[in-house]
mmCIF file of N, CA and C in Angstrom:
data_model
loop_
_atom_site.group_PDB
_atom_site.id
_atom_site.type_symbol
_atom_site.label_atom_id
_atom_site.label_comp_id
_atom_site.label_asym_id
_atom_site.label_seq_id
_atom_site.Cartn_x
_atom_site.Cartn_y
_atom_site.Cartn_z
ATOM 1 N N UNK A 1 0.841 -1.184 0.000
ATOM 2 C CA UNK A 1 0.000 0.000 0.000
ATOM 3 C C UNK A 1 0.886 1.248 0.000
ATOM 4 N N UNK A 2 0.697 2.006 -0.435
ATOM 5 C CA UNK A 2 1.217 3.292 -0.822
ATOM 6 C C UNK A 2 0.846 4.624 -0.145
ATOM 7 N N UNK A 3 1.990 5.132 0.230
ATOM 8 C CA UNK A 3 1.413 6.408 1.406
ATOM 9 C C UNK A 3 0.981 7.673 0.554
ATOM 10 N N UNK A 4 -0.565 8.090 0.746
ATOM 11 C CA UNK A 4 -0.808 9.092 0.221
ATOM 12 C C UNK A 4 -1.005 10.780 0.999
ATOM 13 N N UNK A 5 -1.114 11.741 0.364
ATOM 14 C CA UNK A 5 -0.990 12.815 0.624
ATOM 15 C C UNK A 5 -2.410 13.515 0.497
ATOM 16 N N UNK A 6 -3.071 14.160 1.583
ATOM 17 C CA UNK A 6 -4.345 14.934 0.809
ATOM 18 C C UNK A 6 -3.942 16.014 0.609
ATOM 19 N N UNK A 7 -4.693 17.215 0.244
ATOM 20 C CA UNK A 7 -4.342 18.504 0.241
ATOM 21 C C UNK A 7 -5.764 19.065 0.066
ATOM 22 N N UNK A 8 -6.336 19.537 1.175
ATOM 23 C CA UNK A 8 -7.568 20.208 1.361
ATOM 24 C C UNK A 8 -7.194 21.698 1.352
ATOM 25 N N UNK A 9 -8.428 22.240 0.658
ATOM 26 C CA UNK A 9 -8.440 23.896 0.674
ATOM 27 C C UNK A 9 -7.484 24.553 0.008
ATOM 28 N N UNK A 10 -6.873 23.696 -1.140
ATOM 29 C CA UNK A 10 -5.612 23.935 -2.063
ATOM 30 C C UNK A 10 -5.781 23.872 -3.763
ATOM 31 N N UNK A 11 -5.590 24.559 -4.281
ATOM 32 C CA UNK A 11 -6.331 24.200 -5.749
ATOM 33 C C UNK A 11 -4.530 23.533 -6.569
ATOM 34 N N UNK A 12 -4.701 22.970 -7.793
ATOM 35 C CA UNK A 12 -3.782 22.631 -8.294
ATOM 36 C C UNK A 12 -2.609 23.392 -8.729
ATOM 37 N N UNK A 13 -3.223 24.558 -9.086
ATOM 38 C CA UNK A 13 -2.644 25.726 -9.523
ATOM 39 C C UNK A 13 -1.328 26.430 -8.207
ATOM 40 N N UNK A 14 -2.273 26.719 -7.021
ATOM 41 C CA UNK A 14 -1.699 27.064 -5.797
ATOM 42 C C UNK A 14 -0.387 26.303 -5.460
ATOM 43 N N UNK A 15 -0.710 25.179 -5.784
ATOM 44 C CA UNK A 15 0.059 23.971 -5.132
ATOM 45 C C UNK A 15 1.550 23.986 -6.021
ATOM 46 N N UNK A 16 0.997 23.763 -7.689
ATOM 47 C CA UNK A 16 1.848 24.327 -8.509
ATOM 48 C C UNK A 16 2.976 25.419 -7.862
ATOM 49 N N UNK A 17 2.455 26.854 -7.906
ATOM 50 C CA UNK A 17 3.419 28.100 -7.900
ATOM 51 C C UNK A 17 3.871 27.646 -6.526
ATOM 52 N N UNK A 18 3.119 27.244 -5.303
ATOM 53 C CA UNK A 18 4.217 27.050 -4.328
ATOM 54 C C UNK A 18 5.507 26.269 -4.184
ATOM 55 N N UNK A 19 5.283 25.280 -5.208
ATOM 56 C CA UNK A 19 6.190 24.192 -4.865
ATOM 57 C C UNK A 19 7.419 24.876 -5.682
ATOM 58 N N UNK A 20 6.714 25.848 -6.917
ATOM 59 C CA UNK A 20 8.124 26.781 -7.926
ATOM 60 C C UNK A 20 8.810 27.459 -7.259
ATOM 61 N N UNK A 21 7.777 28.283 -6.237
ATOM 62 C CA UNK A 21 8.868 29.174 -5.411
ATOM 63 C C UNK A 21 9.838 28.694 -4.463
ATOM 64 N N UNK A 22 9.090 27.450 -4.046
ATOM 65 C CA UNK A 22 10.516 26.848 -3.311
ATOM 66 C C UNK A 22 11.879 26.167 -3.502
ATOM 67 N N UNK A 23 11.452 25.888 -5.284
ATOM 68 C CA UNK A 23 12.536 25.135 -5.623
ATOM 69 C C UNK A 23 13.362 26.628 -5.839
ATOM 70 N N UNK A 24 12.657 28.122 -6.464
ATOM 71 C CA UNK A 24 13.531 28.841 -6.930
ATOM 72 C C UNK A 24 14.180 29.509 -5.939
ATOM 73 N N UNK A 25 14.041 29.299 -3.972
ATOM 74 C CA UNK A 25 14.831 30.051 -3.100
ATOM 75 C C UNK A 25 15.893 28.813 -3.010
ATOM 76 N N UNK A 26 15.602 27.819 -3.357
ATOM 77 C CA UNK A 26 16.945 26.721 -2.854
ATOM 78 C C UNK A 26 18.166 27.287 -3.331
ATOM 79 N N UNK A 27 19.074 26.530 -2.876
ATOM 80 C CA UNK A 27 20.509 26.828 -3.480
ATOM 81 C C UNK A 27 20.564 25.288 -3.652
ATOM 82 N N UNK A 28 21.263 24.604 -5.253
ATOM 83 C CA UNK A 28 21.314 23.395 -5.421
ATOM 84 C C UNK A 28 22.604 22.357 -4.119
ATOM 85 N N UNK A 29 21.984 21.566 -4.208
ATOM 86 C CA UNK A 29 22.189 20.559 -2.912
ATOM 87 C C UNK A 29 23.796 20.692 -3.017
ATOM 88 N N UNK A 30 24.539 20.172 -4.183
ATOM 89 C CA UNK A 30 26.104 20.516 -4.193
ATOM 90 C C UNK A 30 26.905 21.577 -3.774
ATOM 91 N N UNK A 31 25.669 22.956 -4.042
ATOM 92 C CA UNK A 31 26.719 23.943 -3.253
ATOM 93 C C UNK A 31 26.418 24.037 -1.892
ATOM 94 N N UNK A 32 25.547 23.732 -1.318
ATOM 95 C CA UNK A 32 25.386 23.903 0.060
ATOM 96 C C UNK A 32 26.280 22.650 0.647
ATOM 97 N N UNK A 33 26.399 21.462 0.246
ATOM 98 C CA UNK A 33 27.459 20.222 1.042
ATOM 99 C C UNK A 33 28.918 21.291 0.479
ATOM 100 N N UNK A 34 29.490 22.211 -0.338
ATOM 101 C CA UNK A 34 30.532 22.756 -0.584
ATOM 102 C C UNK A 34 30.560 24.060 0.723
ATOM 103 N N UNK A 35 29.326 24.660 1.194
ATOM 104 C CA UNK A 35 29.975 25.433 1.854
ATOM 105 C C UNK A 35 29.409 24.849 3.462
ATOM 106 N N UNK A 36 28.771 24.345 3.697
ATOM 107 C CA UNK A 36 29.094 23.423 5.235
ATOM 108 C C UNK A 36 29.417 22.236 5.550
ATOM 109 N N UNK A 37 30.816 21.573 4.779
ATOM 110 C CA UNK A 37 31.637 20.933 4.309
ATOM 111 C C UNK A 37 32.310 20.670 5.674
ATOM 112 N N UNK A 38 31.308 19.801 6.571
ATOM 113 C CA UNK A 38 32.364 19.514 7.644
ATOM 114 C C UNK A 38 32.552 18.236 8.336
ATOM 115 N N UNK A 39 33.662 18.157 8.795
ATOM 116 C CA UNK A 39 34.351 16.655 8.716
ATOM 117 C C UNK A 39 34.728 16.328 10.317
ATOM 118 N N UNK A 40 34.526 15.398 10.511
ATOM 119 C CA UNK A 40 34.955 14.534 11.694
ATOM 120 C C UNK A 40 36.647 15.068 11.948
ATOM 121 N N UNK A 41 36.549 14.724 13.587
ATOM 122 C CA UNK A 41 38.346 14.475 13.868
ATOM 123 C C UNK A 41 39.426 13.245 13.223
ATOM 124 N N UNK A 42 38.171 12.410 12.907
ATOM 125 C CA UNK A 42 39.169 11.437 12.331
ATOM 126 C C UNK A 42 39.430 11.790 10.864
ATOM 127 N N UNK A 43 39.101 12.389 9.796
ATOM 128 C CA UNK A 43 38.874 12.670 8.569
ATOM 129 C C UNK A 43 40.059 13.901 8.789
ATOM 130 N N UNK A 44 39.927 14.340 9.581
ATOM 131 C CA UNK A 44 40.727 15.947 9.921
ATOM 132 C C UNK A 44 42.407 14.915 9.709
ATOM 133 N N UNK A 45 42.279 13.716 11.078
ATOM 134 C CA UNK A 45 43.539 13.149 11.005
ATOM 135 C C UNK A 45 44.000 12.528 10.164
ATOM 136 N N UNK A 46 43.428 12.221 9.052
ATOM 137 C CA UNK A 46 43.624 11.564 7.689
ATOM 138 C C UNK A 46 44.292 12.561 6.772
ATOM 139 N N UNK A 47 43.527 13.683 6.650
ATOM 140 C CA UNK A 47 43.831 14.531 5.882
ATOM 141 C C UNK A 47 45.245 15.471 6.125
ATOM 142 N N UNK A 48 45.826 15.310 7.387
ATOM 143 C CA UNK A 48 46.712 15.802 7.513
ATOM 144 C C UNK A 48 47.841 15.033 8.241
ATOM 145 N N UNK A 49 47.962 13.690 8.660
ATOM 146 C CA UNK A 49 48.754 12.765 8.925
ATOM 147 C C UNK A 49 49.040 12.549 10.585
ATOM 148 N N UNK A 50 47.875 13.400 10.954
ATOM 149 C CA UNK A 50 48.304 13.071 12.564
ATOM 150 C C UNK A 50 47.620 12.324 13.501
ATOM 151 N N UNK A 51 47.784 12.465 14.892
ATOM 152 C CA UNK A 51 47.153 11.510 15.738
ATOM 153 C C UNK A 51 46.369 13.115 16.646
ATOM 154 N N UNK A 52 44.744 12.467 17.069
ATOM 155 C CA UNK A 52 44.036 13.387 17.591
ATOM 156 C C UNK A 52 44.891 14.072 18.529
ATOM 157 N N UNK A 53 45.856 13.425 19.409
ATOM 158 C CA UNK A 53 46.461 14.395 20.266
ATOM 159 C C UNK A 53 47.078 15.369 19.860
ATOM 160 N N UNK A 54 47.798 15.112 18.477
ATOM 161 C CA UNK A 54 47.863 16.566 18.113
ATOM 162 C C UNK A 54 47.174 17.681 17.236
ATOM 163 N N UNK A 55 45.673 17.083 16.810
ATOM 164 C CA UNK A 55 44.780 17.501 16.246
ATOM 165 C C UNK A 55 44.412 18.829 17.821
ATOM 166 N N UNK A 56 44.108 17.922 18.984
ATOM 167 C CA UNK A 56 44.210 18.694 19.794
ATOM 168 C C UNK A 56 44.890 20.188 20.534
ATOM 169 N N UNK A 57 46.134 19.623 19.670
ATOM 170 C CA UNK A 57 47.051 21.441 19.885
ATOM 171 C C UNK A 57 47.012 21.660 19.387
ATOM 172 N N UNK A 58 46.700 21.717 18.289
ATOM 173 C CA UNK A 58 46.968 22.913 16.981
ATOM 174 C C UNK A 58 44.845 23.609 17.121
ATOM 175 N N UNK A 59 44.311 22.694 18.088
ATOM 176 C CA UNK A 59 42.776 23.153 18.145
ATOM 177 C C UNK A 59 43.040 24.267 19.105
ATOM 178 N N UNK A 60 43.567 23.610 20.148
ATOM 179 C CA UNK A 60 43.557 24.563 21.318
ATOM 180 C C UNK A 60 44.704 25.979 21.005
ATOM 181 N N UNK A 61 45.454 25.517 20.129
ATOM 182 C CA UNK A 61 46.421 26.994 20.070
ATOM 183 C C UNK A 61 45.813 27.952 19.319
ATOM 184 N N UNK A 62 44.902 27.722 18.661
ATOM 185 C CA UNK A 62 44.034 28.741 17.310
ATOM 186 C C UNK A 62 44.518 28.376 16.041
ATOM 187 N N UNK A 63 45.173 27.635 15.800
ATOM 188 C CA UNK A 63 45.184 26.870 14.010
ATOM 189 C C UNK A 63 44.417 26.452 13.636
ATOM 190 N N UNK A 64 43.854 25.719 14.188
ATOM 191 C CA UNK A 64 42.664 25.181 13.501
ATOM 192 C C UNK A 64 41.530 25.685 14.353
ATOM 193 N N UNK A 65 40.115 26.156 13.585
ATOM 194 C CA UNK A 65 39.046 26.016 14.404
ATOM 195 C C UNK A 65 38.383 24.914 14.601
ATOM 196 N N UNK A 66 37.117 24.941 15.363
ATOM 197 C CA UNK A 66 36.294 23.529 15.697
ATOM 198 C C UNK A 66 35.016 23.972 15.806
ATOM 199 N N UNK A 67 34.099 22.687 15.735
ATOM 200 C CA UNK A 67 32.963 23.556 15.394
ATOM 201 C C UNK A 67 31.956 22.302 16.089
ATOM 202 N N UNK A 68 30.636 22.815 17.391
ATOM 203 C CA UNK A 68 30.373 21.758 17.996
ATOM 204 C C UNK A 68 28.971 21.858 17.117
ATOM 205 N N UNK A 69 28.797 20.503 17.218
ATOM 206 C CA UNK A 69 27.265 20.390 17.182
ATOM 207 C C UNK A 69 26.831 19.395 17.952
ATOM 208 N N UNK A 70 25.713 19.530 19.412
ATOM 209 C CA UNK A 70 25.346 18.499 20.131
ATOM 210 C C UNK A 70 27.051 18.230 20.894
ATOM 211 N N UNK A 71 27.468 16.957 21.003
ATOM 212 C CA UNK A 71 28.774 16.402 21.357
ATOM 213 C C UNK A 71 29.264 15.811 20.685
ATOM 214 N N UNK A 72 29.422 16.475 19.183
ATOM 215 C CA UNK A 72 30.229 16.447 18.261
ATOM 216 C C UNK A 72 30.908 17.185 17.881
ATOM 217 N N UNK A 73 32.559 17.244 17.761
ATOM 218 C CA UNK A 73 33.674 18.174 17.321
ATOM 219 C C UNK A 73 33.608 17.914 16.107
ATOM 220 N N UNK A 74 33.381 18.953 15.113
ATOM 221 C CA UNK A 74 33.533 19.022 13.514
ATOM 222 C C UNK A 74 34.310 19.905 12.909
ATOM 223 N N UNK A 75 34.991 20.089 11.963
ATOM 224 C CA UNK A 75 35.913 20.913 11.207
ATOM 225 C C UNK A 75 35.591 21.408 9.941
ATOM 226 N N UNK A 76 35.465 22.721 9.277
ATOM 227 C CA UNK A 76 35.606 22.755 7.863
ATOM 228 C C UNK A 76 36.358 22.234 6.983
ATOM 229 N N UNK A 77 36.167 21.333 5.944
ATOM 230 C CA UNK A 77 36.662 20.748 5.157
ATOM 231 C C UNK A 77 37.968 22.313 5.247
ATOM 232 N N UNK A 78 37.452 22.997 3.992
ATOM 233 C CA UNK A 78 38.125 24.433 3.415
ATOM 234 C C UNK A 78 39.125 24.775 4.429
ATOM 235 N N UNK A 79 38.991 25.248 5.861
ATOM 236 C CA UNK A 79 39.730 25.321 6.760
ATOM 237 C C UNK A 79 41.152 25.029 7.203
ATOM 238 N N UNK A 80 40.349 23.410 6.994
ATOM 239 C CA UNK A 80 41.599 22.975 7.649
ATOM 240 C C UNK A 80 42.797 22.887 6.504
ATOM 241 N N UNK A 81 42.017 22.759 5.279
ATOM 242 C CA UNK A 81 43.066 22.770 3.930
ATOM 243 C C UNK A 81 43.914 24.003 3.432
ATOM 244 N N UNK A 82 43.421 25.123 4.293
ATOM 245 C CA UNK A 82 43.879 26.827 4.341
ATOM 246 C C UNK A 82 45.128 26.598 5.166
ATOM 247 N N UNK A 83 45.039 25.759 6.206
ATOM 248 C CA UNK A 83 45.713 25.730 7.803
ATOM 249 C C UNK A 83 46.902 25.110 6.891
ATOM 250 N N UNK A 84 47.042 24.107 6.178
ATOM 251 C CA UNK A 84 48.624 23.440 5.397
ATOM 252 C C UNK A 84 49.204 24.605 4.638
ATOM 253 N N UNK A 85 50.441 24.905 4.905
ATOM 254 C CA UNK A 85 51.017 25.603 4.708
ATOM 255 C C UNK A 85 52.534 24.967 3.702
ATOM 256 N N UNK A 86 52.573 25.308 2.895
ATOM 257 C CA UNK A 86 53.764 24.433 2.052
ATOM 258 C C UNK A 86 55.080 24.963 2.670
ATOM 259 N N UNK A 87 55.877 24.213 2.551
ATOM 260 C CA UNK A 87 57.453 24.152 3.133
ATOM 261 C C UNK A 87 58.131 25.246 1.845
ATOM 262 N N UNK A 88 58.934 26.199 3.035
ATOM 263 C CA UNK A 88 59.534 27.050 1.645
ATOM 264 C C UNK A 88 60.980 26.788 1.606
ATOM 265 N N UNK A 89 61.212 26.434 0.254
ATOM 266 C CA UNK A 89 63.091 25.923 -0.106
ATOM 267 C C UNK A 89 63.870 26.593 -0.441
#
């Protein structure tokens, strides 16, 4: 059986332009995962070769930011890829 939808006190038309205007305030799904692009501590330690303890100092000194949600520590993808700094020869 198949889950259906009513829509009382709504004409087809209505239903129509609302559903246009909402697709036309979106921003498409790819750019929004591009700009809150954020990654676990372990993904952080992948991406840059270390062990959380020192994910931890470079958090606590201000190199990297952190970002909670609930009791989860998360990172900007972009961020932390700003934070590598190339070796100068």
């Amino acid at each position: 059986m198949e889950a259906q939808i009513l829509f009382q006190g709504c004409t087809f038309s209505e239903l129509a332009d609302s559903i246009a205007n909402i697709l036309q305030n979106q921003t498409p799904i790819q750019a929004q995962l591009q700009e809150s692009d954020l990654i676990s501590r372990d993904e952080v330690c992948k991406i840059l070769h270390f062990n959380k303890t020192t994910l931890h100092k470079h958090t606590k000194s201000g190199r990297l930011k952190s970002y909670s949600i609930g009791n989860r520590v998360l990172y900007k993808r972009s961020e932390v890829l700003e934070a590598v700094t190339p070796l100068k020869r």
